[in-house]
Coordinates of C-alpha atoms in Angstrom, one line a residue:
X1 CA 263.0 -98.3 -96.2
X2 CA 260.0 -96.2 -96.8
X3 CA 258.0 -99.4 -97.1
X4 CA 259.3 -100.6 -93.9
X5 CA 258.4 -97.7 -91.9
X6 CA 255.2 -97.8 -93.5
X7 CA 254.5 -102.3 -92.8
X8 CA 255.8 -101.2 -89.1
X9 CA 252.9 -98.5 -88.8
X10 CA 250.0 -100.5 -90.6
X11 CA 250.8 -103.0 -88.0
X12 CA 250.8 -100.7 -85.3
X13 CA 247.4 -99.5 -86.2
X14 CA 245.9 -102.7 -87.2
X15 CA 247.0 -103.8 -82.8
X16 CA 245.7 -100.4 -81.6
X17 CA 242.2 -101.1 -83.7
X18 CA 241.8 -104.9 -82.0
X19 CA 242.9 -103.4 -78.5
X20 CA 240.5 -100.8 -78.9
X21 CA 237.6 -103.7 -80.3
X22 CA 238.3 -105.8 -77.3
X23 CA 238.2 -102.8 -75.0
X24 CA 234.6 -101.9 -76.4
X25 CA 233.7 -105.8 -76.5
X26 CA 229.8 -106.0 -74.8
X27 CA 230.6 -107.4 -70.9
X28 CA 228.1 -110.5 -69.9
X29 CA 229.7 -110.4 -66.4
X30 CA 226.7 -110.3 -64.4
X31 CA 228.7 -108.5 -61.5
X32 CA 228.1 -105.4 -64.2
X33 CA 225.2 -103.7 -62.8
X34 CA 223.5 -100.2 -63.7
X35 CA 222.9 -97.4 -61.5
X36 CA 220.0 -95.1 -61.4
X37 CA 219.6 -91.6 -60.3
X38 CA 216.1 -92.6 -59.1
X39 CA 215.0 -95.4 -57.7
X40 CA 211.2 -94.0 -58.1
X41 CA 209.6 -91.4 -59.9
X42 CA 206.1 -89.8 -58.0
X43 CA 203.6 -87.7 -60.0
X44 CA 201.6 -85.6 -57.8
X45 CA 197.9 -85.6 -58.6
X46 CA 197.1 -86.1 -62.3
X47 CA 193.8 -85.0 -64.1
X48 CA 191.7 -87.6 -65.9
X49 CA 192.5 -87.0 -69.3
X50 CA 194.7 -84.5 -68.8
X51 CA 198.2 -85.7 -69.7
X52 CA 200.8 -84.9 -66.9
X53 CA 204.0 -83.1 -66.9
X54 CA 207.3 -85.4 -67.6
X55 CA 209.9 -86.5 -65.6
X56 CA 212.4 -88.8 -65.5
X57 CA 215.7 -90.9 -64.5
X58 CA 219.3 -91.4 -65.6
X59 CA 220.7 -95.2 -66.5
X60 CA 224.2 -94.9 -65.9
X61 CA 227.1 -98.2 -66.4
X62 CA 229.9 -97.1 -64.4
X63 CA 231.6 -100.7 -65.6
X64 CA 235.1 -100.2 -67.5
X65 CA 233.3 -102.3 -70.2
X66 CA 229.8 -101.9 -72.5
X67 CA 226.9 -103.4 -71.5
X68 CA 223.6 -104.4 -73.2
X69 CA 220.5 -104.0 -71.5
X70 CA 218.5 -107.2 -72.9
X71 CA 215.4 -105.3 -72.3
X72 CA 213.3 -102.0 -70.8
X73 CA 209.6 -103.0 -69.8
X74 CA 206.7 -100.7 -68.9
X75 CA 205.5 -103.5 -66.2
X76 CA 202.0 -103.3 -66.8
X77 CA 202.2 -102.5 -70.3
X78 CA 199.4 -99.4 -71.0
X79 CA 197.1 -100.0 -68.3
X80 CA 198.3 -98.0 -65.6
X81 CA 198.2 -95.2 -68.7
X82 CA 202.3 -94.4 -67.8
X83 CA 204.5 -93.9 -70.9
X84 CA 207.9 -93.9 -71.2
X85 CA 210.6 -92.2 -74.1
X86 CA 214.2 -94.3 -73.9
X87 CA 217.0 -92.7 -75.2
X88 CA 214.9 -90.4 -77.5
X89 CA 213.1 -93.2 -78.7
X90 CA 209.2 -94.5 -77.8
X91 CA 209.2 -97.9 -77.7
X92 CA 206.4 -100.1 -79.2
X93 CA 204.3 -102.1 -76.9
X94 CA 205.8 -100.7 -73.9
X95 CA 209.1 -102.6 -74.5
X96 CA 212.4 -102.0 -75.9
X97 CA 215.3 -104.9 -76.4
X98 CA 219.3 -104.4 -76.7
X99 CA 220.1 -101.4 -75.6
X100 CA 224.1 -100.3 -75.7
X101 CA 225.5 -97.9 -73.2
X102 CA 228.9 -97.4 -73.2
X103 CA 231.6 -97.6 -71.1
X104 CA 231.5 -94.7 -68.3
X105 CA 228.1 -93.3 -70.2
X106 CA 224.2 -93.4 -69.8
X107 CA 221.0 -92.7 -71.4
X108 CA 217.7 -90.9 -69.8
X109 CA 214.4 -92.2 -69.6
X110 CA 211.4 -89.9 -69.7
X111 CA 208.1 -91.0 -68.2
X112 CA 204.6 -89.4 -68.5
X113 CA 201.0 -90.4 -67.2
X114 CA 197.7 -90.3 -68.8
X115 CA 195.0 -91.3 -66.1
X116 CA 191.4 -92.6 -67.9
X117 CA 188.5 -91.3 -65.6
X118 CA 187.9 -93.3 -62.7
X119 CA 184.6 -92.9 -62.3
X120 CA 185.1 -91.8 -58.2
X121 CA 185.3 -88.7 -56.6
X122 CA 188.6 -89.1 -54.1
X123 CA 191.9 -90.1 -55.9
X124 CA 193.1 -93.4 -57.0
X125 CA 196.5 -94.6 -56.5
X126 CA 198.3 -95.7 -59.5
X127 CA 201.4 -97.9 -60.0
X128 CA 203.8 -99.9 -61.8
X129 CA 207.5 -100.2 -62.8
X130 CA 210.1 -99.9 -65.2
X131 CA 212.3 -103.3 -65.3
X132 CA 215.7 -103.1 -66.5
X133 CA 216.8 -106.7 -67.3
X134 CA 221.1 -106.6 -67.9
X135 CA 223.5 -109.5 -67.7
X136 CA 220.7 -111.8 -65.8
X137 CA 220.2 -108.6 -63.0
X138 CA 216.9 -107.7 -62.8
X139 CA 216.9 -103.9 -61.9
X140 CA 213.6 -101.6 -61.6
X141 CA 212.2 -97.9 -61.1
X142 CA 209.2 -97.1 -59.2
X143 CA 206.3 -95.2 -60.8
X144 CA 203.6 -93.9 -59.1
X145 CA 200.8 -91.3 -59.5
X146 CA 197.2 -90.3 -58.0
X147 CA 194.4 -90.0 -60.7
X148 CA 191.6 -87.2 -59.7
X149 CA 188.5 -87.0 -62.1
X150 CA 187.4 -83.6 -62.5
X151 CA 184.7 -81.6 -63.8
X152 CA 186.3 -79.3 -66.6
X153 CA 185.0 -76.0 -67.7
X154 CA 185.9 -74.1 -71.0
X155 CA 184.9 -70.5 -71.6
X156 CA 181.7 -71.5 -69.8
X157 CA 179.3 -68.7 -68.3
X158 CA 176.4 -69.7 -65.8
X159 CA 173.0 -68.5 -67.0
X160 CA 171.6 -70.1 -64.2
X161 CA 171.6 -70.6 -60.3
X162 CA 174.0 -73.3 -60.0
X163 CA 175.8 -75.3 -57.5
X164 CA 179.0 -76.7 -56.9
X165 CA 178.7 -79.4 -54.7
X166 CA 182.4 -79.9 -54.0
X167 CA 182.3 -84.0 -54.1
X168 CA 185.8 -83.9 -57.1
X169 CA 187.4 -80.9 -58.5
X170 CA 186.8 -78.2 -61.3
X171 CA 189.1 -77.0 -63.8
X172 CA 188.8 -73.8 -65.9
X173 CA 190.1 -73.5 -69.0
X174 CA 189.8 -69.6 -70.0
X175 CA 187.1 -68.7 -67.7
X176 CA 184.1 -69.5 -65.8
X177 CA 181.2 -66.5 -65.7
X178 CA 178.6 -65.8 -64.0
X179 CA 176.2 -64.0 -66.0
X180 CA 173.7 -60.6 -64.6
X181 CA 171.4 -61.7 -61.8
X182 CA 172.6 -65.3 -61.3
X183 CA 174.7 -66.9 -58.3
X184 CA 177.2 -69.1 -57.8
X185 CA 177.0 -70.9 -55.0
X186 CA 180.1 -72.9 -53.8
X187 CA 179.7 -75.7 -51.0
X188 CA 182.6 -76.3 -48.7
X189 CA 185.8 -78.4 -49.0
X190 CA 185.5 -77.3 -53.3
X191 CA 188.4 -77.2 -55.3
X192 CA 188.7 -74.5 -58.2
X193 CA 191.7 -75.0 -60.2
X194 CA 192.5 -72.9 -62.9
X195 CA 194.7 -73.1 -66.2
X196 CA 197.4 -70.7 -67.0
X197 CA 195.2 -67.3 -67.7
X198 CA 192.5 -68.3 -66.4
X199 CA 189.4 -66.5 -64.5
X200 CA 186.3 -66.5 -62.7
X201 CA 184.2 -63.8 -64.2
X202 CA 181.5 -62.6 -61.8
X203 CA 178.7 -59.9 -63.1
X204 CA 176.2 -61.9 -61.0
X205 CA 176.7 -62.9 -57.6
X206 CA 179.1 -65.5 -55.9
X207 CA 178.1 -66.9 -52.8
X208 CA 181.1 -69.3 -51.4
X209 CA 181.3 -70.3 -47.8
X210 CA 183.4 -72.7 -46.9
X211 CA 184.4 -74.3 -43.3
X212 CA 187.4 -74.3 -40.7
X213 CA 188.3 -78.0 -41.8
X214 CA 186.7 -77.7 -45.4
X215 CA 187.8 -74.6 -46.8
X216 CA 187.6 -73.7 -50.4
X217 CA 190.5 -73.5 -52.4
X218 CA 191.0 -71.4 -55.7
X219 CA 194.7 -71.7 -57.4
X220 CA 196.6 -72.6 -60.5
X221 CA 196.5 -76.4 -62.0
X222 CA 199.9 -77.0 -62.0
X223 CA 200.2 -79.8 -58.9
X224 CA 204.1 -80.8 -60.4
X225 CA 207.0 -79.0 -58.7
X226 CA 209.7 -76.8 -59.9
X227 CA 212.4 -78.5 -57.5
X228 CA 212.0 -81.5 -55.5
X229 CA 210.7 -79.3 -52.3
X230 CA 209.4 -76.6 -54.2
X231 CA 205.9 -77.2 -55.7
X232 CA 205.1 -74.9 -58.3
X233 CA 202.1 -73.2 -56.3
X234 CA 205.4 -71.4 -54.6
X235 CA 205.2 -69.6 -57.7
X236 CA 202.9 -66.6 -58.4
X237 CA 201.0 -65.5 -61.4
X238 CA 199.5 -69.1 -62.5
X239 CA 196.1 -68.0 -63.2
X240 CA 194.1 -64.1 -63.6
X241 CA 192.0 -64.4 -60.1
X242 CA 188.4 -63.4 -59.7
X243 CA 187.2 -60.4 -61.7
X244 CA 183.9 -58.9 -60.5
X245 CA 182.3 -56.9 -63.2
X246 CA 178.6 -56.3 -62.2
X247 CA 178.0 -52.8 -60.4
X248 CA 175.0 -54.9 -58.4
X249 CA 177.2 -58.2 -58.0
X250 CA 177.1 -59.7 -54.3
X251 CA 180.0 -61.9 -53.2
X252 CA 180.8 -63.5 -50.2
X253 CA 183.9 -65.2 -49.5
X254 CA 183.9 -67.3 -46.4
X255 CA 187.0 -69.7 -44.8
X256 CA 188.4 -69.6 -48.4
X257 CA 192.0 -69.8 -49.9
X258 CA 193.3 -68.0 -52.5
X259 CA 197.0 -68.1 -54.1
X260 CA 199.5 -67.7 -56.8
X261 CA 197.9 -65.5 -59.4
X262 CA 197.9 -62.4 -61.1
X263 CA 195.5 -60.5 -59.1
X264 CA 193.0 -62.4 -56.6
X265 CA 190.2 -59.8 -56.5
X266 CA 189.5 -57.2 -59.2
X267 CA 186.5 -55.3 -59.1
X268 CA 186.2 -53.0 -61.7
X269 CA 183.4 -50.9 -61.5
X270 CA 183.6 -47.6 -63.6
X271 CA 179.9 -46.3 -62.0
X272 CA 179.4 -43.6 -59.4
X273 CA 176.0 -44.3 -58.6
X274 CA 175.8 -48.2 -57.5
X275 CA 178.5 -50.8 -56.6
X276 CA 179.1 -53.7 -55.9
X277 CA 178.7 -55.7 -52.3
X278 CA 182.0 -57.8 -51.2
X279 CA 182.0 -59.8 -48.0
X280 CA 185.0 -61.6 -47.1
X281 CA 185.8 -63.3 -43.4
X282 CA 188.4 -65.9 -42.6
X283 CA 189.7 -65.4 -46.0
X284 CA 193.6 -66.4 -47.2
X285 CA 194.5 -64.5 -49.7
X286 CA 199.0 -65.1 -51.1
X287 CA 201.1 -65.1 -53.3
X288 CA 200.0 -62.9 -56.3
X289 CA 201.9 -61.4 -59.0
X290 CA 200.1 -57.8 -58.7
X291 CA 197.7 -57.2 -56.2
X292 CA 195.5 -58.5 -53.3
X293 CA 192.7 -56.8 -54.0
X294 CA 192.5 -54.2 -56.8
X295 CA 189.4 -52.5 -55.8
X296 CA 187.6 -49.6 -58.0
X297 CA 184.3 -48.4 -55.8
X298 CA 183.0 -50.8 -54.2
X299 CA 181.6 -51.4 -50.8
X300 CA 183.7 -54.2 -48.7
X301 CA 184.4 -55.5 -45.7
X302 CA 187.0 -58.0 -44.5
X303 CA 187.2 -59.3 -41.3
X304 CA 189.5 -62.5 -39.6
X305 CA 191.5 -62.8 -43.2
X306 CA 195.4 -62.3 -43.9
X307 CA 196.2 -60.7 -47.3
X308 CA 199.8 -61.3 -47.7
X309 CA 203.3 -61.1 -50.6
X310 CA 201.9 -59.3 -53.7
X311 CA 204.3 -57.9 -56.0
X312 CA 202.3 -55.3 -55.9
X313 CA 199.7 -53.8 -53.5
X314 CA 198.1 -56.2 -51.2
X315 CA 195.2 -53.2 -51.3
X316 CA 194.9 -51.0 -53.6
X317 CA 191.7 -49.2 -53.1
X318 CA 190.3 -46.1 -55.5
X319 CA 186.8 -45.1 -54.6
X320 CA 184.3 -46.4 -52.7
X321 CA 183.3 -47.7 -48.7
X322 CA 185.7 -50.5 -47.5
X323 CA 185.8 -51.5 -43.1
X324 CA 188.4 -53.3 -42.6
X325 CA 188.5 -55.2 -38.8
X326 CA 191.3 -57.8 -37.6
X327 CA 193.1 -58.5 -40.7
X328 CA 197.3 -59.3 -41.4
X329 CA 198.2 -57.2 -44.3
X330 CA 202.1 -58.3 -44.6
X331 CA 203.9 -58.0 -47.6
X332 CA 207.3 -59.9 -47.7
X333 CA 206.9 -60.7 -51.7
X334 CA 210.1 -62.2 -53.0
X335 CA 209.6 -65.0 -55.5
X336 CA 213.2 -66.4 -55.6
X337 CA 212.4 -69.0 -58.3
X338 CA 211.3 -67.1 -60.6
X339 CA 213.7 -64.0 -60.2
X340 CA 210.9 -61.1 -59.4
X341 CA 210.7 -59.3 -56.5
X342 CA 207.8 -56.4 -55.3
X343 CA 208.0 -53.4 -57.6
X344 CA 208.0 -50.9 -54.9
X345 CA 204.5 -50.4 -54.1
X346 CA 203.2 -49.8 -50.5
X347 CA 201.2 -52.6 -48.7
X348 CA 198.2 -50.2 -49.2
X349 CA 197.2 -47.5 -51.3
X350 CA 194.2 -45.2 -50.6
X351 CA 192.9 -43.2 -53.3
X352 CA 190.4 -40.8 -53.9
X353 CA 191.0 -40.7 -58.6
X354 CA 191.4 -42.7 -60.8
X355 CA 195.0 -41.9 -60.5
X356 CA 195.2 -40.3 -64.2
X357 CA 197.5 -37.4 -63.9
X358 CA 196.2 -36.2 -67.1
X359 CA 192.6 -36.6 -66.7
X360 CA 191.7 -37.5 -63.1
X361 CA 188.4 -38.9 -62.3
X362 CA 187.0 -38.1 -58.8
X363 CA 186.6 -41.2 -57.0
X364 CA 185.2 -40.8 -53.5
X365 CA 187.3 -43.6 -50.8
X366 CA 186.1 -43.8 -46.7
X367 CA 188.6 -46.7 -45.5
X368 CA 188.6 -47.6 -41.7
X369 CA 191.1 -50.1 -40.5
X370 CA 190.5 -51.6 -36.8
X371 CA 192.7 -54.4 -35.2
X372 CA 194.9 -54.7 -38.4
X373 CA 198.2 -55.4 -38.5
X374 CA 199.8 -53.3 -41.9
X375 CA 203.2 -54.3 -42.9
X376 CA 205.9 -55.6 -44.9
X377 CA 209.4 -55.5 -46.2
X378 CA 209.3 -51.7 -46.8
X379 CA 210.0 -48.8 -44.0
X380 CA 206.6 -47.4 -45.1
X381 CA 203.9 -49.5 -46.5
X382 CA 200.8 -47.2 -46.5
X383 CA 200.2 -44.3 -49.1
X384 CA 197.3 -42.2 -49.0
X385 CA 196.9 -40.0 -51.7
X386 CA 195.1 -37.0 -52.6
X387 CA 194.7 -35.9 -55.9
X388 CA 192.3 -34.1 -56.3
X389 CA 191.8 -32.1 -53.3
X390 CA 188.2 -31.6 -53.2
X391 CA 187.2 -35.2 -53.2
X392 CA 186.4 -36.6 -50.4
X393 CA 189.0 -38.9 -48.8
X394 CA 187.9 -40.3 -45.1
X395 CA 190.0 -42.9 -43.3
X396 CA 190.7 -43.7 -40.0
X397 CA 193.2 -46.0 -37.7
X398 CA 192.3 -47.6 -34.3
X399 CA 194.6 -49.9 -32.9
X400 CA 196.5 -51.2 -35.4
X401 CA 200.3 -51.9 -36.4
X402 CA 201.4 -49.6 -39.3
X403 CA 204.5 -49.9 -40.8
X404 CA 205.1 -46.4 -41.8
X405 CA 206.3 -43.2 -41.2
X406 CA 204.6 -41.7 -38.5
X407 CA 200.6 -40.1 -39.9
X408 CA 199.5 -37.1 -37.7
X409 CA 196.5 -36.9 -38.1
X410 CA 193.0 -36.9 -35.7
X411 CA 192.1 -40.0 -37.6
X412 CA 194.5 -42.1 -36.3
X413 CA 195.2 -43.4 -33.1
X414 CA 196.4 -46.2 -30.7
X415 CA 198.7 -47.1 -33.4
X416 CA 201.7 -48.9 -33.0
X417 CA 204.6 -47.3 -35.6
X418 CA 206.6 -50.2 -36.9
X419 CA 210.1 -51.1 -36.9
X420 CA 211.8 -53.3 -39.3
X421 CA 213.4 -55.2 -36.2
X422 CA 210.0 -55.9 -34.4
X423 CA 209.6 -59.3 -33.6
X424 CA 206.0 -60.5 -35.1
X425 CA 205.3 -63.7 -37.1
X426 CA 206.1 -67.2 -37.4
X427 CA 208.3 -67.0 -39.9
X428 CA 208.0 -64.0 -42.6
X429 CA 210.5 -65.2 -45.1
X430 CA 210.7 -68.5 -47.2
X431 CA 213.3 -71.0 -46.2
X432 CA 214.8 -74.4 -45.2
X433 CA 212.6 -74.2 -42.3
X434 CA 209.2 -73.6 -44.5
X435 CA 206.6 -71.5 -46.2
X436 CA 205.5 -67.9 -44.7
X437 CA 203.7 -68.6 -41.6
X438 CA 201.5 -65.3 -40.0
X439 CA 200.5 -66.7 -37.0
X440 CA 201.6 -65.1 -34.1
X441 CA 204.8 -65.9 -31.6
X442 CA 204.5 -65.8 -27.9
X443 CA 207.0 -62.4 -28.0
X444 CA 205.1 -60.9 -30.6
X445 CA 204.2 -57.0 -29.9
X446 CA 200.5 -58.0 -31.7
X447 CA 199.9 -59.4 -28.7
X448 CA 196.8 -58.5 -26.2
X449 CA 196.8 -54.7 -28.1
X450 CA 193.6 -54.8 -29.7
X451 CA 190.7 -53.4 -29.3
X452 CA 188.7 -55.8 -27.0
X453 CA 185.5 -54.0 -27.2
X454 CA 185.5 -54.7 -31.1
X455 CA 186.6 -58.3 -30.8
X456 CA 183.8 -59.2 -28.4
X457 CA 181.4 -58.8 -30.9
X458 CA 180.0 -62.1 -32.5
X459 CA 181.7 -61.3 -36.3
X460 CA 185.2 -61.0 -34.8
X461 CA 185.0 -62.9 -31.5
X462 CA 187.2 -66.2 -33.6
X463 CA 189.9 -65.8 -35.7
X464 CA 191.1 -67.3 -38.8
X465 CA 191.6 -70.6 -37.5
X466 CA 188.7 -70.5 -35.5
X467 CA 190.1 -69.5 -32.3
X468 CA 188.6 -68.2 -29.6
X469 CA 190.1 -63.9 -29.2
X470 CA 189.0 -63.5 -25.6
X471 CA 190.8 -66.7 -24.4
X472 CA 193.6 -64.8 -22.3
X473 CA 191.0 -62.0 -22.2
X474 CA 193.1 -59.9 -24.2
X475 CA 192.9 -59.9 -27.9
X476 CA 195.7 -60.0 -30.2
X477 CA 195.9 -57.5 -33.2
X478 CA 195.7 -59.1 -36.8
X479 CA 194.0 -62.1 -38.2
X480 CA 195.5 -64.3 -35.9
X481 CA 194.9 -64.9 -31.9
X482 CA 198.3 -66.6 -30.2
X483 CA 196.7 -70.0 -29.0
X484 CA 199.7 -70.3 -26.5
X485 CA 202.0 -73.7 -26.4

């Protein structure tokens, strides 16, 4: 009896194994196609020799039986300089033959680009395909990517005047210096990009003046995106910034971009007795992971610029002679991606130490502030403090916006006291809609309040974007004149 029960199940088995065998038998139907989860994969621009990030697709057979995939072809082989990983495994020459997926499963496909110089200065459109050949169907994904050649600089300090003439991009790997005495001069339309830590070192001078329609650009190398509509240069903290070291330096910063570092514009100079000159006029500075400008005495001006979302200050000034005429200083840091917001520091700090509480050094500040809008996602975005008490601290107000508790003080006036509710910009957050835009709307309360003696005169007559203040004859307070519908 036992042996019967035990024939029965054997047989049993053996039917359940050849059901289960001729379930898992390899389909030739050629109505058995594979999907994709791509139909193209796009690499934004890739430097020469510099291999880019990877991305990739999804194979899927949604068929109730296997397939094989007779074969997986790179197109053009290695020419285009695309690579591809299938299924964890790189296939020789470009090609990989009988592939299995499952019933109901898939397998990923990871492709990379390497880009050989191209011996041009624009870009050069690359392409081919990957070709999926199954059951006869002849199935392909896209690949395309832009090679740039670029000029690359490691740990490299100028000892000499020198030029960049802009015609293809740089990219700095640790830092770029300029050493005592020597200038940098930077034509317009240049392209800086630095590496993760990176920094331009300045104990000479910089001299960078760009145009309206060729500005200069400094930011992080990373060109990829984090999401499919968020590039990564949403994200801050990508490189250091510019670090200016020389108590003599001279920098001018003209129709120039700056975003997504640590701190833009450090000037550390420890001396009392000399300091360094900063000029800066149509000047974008965003999305930093500390400050704007970080400023230990110097003398500066900025004019016609917007310094804007810094997790920390956008100024933060101790010691020194800084003018300030027709800026946007609007602080709306919140960098959703990467889970940081602003740590609680005002929009602009004036001080007149070192800010040691245990061994204050005197730092003497004068700050003026004309046509400036000051504001932000805090009710008060302005601290002035005092530390010392008998050091002098001078700053004055003249028709600005502050967002703030109301200042008394003979120093300030014409002001305009903010409210969180005022309606002023474009668009001050990040959304479906798009990226932080500080231009002014037709209702804005910026509007025709500004000083129209200053902005007559020849330095401040044209705004940011190069247009004309006295156009409704009533200039508009910040970096940016309404230019109607």
């Amino acid at each position: 009896m036992k042996n019967g029960f035990l024939i029965l199940f054997l047989i049993i088995a053996s039917s359940c194994i050849i059901n289960s065998c001729s379930d898992e038998s390899m389909s030739t139907n050629p109505n058995y196609k594979l999907s994709f989860s791509k139909d193209s994969l796009s690499f934004d621009t890739v430097f020469s020799t510099i291999g880019s990030t990877t991305s990739g697709f999804v194979i899927y057979n949604h068929n109730s039986k296997p397939v094989s995939i007779s074969s997986i072809t790179l197109a053009n082989g290695a020419t285009t300089g695309f690579h591809m990983v299938v299924d964890g495994t790189i296939p020789a020459n470009n090609q990989i033959s009988n592939v299995e997926i499952r019933a109901h499963d898939s397998l990923y496909v990871f492709v990379s680009v390497t880009v050989n110089p191209t011996k041009q200065d624009n870009p050069l459109l690359l392409k081919d395909s990957i070709i999926c050949i199954t059951n006869g169907n002849r199935q392909s994904v896209q690949l395309q990517a832009y090679g740039q050649d670029v000029e690359i600089f490691r740990s490299k300090t100028i000892h000499n005047d020198t030029t960049l003439s802009g015609t293809k991009p740089y990219l700095i790997y640790d830092y770029l210096a300029i050493d005592k005495d020597k200038t940098l001069t930077i034509k317009p339309g240049s392209t800086l990009y630095f590496h993760k830590n990176a920094s331009l070192k300045i104990v000479g001078n910089l001299k960078a003046e760009g145009e309206q329609k060729a500005r200069i650009l400094f930011r992080g190398d990373r060109l990829d995106k984090l999401f499919d509509n968020v590039p990564y240069n949403y994200l801050s903290g990508q490189w250091n910034g510019i670090q200016v070291l020389g108590a003599q330096s001279s920098v001018l910063l003209d129709f120039v971009t700056l975003n997504s570092g640590k701190t833009a514009i450090h000037i550390i100079n420890p001396s009392l007795t000399s300091s360094p000159s900063i000029v800066i006029n149509h000047t974008r500075i965003q999305n930093f992971d500390s400050c704007g400008i970080a400023s230990h005495n110097a003398n500066l001006t900025l004019w016609n610029s917007e310094i804007s979302n810094c997790r920390s200050s956008c100024l933060s000034l101790m010691g020194g002679n800084y003018a300030f005429v027709h800026n946007t200083i609007a602080n709306y840091y919140n960098d959703i991606y990467a889970g940081k917001r602003r740590d609680g520091t005002p929009s602009v700090m004036l001080l007149n130490s070192n800010n040691d509480r245990h061994a204050p050094v005197p730092t003497p500040i004068s700050a003026q502030f004309i046509n400036c809008v000051i504001t932000g996602s805090m009710s008060n975005e302005i601290m002035i403090s005092d530390t010392t008490r008998n050091t002098p601290l001078k700053y004055s107000f003249d028709h600005c916006y502050l967002m703030s508790n109301p200042i008394h003080s003979p120093f300030i006036k014409n002001v305009l006291w903010g409210n969180p509710r005022d309606q002023l910009f474009v668009r001050s957050t990040i959304n479906k809609d798009g990226y932080y835009d500080f231009r002014l709307t037709e209702e804005s309360l910026l509007r025709k309040k500004a000083d129209i003696q200053i902005s007559r005169q020849p330095a401040f007559c044209f705004d940011m974007n190069d247009i004309y203040r006295l156009w409704e004859n009533a200039p508009d307070i910040g970096a940016y004149q309404w230019q109607g519908k």
